[in-house]
Short mmCIF file of C-alpha atoms in Angstrom, two decimals:
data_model
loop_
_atom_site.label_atom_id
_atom_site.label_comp_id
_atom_site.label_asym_id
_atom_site.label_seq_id
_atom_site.Cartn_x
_atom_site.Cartn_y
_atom_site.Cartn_z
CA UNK A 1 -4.89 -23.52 6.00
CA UNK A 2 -6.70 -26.82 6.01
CA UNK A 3 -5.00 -29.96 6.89
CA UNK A 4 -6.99 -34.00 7.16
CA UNK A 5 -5.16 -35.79 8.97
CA UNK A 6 -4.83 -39.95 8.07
CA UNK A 7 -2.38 -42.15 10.19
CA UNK A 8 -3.98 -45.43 9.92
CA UNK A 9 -1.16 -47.17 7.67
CA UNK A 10 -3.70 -50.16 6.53
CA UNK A 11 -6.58 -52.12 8.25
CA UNK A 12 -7.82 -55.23 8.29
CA UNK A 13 -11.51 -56.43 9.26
CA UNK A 14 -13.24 -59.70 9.21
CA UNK A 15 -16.58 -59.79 6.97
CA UNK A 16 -20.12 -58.95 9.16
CA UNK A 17 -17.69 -57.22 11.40
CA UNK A 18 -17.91 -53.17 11.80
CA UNK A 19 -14.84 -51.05 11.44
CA UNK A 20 -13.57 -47.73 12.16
CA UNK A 21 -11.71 -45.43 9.78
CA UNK A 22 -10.29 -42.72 11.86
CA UNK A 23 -9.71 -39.22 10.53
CA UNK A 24 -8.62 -35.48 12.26
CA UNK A 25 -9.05 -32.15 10.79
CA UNK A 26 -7.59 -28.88 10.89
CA UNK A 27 -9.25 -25.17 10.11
CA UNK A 28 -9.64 -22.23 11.50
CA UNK A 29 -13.03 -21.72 9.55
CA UNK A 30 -16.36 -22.15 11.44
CA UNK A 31 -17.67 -23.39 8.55
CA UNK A 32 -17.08 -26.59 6.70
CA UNK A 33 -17.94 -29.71 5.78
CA UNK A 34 -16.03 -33.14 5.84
CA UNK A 35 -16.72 -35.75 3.12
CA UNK A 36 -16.07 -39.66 2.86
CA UNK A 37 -14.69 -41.15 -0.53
CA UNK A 38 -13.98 -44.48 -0.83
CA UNK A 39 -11.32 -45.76 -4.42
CA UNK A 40 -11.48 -49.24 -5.41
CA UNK A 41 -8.76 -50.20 -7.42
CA UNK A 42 -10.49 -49.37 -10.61
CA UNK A 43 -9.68 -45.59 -9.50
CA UNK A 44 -13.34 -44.01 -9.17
CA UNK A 45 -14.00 -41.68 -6.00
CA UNK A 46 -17.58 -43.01 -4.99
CA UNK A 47 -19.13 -40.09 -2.37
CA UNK A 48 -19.88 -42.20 0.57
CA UNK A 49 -21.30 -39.61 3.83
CA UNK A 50 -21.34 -35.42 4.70
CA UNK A 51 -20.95 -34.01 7.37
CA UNK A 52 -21.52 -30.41 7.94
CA UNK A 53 -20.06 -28.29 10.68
CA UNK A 54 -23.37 -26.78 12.21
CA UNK A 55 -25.09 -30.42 12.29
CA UNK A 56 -26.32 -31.36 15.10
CA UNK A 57 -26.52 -35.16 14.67
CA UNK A 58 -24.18 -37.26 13.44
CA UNK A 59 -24.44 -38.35 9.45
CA UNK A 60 -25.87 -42.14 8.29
CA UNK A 61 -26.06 -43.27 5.20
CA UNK A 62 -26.61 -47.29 5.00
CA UNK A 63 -24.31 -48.67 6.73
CA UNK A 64 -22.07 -45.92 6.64
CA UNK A 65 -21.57 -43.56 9.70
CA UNK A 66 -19.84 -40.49 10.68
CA UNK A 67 -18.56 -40.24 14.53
CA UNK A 68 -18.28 -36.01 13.97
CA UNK A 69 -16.36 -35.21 17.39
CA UNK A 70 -16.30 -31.35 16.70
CA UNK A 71 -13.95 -30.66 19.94
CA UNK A 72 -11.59 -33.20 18.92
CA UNK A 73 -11.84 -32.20 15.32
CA UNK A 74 -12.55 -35.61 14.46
CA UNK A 75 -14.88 -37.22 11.98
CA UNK A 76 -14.81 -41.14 11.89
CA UNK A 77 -15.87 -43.27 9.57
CA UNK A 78 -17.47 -46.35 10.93
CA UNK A 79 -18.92 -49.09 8.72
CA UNK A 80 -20.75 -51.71 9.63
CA UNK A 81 -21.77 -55.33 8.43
CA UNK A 82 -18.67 -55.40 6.57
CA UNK A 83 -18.83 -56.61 2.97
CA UNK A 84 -15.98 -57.93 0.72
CA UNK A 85 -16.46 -55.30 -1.69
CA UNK A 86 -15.79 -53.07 0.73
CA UNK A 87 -11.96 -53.76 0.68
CA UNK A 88 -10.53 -50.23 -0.95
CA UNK A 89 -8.77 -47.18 -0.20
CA UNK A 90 -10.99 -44.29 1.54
CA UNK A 91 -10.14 -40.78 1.82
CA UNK A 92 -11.35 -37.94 4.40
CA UNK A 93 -11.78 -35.00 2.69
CA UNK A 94 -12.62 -31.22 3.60
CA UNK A 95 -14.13 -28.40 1.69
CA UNK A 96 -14.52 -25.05 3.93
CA UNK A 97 -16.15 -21.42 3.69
CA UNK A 98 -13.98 -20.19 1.52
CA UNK A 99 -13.56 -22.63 -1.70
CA UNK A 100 -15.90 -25.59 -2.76
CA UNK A 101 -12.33 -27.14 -3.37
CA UNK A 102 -11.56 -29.87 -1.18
CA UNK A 103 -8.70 -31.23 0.89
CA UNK A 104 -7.99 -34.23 1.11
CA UNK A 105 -6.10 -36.92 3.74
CA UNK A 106 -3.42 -39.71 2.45
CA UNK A 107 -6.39 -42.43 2.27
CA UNK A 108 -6.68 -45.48 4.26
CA UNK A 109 -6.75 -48.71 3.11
CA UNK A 110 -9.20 -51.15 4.15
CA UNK A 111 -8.90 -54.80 3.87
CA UNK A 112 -11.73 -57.20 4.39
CA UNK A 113 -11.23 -60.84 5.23
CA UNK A 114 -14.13 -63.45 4.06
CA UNK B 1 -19.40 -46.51 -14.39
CA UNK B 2 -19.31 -42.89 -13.13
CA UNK B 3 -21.05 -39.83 -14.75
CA UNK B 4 -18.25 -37.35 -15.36
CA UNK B 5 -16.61 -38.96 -18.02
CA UNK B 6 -12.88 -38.91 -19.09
CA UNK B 7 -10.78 -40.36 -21.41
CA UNK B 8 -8.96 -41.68 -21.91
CA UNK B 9 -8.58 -43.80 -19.50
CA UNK B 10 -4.80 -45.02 -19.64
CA UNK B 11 -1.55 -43.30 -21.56
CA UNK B 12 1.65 -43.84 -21.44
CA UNK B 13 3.73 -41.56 -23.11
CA UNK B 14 7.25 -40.30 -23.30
CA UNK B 15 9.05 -37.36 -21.55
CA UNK B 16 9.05 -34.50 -23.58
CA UNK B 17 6.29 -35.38 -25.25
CA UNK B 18 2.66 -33.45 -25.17
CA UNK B 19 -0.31 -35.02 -23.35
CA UNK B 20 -4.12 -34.29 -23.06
CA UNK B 21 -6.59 -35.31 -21.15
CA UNK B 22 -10.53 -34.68 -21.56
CA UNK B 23 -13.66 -34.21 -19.11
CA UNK B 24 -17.18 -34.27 -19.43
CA UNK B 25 -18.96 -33.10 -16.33
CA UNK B 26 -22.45 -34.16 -15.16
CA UNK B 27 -24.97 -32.16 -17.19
CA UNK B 28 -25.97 -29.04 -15.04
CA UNK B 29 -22.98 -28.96 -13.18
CA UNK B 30 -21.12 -25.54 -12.84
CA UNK B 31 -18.31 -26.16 -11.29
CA UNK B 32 -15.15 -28.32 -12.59
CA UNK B 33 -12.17 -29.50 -11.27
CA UNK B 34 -8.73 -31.38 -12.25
CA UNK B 35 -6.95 -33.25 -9.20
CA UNK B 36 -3.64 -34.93 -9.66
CA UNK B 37 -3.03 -37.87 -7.59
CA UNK B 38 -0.18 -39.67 -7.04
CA UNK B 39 0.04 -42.99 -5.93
CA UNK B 40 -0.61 -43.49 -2.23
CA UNK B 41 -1.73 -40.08 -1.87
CA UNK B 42 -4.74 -38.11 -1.43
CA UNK B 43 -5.99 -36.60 -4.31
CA UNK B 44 -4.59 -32.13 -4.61
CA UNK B 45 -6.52 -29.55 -6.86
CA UNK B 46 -4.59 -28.54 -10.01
CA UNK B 47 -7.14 -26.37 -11.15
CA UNK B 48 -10.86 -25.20 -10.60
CA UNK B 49 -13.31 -23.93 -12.88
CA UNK B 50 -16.70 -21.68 -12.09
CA UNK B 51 -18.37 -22.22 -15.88
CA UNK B 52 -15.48 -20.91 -18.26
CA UNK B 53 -13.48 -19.04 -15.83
CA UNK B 54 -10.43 -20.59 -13.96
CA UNK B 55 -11.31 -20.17 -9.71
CA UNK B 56 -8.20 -21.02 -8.64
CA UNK B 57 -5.07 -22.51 -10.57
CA UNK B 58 -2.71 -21.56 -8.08
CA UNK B 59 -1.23 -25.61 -7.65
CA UNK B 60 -1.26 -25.37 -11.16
CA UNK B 61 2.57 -25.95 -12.75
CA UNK B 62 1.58 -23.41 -15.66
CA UNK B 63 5.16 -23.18 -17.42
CA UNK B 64 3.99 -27.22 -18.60
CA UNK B 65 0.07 -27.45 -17.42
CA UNK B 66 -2.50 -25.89 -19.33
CA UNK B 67 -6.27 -26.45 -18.55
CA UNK B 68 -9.36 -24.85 -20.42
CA UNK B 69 -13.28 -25.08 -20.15
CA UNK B 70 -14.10 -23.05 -23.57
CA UNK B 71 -17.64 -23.56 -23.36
CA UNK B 72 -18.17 -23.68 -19.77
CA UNK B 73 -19.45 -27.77 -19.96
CA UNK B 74 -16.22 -29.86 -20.77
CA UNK B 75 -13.04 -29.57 -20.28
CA UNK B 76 -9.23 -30.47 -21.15
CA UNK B 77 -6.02 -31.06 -19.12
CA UNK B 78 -2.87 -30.51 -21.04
CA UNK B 79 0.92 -31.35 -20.61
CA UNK B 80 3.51 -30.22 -22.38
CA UNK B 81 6.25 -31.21 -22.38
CA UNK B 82 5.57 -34.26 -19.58
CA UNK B 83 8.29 -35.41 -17.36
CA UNK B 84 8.66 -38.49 -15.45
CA UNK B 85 7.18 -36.87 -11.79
CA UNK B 86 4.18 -36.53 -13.81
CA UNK B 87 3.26 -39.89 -13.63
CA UNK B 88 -0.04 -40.10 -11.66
CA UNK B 89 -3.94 -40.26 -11.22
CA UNK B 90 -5.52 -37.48 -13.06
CA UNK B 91 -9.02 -36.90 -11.70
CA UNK B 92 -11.73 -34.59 -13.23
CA UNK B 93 -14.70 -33.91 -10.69
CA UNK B 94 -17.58 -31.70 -11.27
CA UNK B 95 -20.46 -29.66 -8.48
CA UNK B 96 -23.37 -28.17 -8.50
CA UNK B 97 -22.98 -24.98 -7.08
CA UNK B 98 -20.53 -22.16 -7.03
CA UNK B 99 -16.88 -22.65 -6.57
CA UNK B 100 -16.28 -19.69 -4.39
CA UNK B 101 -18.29 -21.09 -1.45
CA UNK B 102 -17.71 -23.92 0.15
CA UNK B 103 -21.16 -26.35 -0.32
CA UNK B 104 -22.68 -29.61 1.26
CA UNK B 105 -22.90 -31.03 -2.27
CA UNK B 106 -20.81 -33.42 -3.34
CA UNK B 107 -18.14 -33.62 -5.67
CA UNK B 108 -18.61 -36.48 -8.25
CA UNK B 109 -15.61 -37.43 -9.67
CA UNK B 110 -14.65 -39.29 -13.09
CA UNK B 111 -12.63 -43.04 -13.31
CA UNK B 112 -9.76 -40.75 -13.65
CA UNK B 113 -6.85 -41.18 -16.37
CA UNK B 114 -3.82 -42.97 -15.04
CA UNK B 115 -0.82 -41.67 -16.91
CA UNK B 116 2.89 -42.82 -17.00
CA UNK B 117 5.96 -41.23 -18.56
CA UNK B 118 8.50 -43.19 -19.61
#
């Protein structure tokens, strides 16, 4: 079974400053792919970065970025340049061989301070 | 605002009492989903649709949940009767792709319908 795993309870970053969103995953399948969502309080889920299992580099998107640590099964989000409207819950999420369905983690939530 | 739309956006509603909820998924789009979330949670699959034909249901509570996709484009969530754990984020996403393998698309989900039973 697939299991993301989410401990950061909160964090907190000042503005122009980067910040790391830290996420493990679990799955015995060689092939998958782990997606970043980020929820502002309005409720959308707004796609943010992929990363696939067989990539060799690590995903960018903007200022978006995905530390993919394959032996540690872990797949960080860092952002950078920090932006007030970046304050908002993101979630790690997995989809796998089997099932375009995906998992997801408990969601961090990101604060940022002007 | 996003491109799978649902409505409506907010109900609150009574226990025992039915509820629906609607989805229009981005044109082109094969596959459908319905994701309950609750708050402070990550969102879990209720139920997935490949064009008209339920994928997977198995999180599905089917003795109150119903779910449909009639014409293989939108869709509707029921609940009958609701009950107070009910209360939660219900999110419609939709894919291109099939739903029985696993894709580097992404979902693209809806502003969700936030309900609450009284």
């Amino acid at each position: 079974a697939q299991k993301i795993t989410q401990t950061q309870p909160g964090m907190f970053v000042q503005e122009k400053e980067a910040v790391t969103l830290d996420c493990t995953y679990d799955t015995s399948d060689p092939s998958y792919g782990l997606f970043w969502y980020k929820q502002p309080s309005s409720g959308e889920m707004i796609f943010l970065i992929y990363q696939g299992s067989y990539d060799q580099q690590n995903a960018t998107e903007g200022r978006y970025s995905l530390n993919f640590q394959k032996a540690r099964k872990s797949a960080n989000l860092v952002i950078s340049a920090s932006q007030l409207g970046d304050s908002a819950m993101y979630f790690c999420a997995m989809g796998t061989g089997a099932n375009s369905k995906l998992t997801f983690g408990k969601g961090i939530t990101l604060s940022v301070r002007p | 605002e996003a491109e799978v739309a649902q409505s409506p956006r907010y109900k609150i509603t009574e226990k025992s009492q039915a509820v629906a909820f609607w989805c229009d998924p981005i044109s082109g789009h094969a596959t459908l989903y319905w994701y309950r979330q609750i708050l402070g949670q990550g969102p879990e699959l209720l139920v997935q649709f490949q064009d008209e034909s339920v994928v997977d249901d198995s999180q599905l509570p089917k003795d109150r949940f119903s779910a449909e996709r009639l014409k293989g484009v939108d869709s509707t969530l029921k609940i009958q009767p609701a009950e107070l754990g009910d209360s939660a984020m219900y999110l419609c996403a939709s894919s291109w792709g099939e739903a029985k393998f696993y894709s580097n698309q992404p979902q693209h989900f809806g502003d969700g319908t936030r309900l609450s039973i009284l």
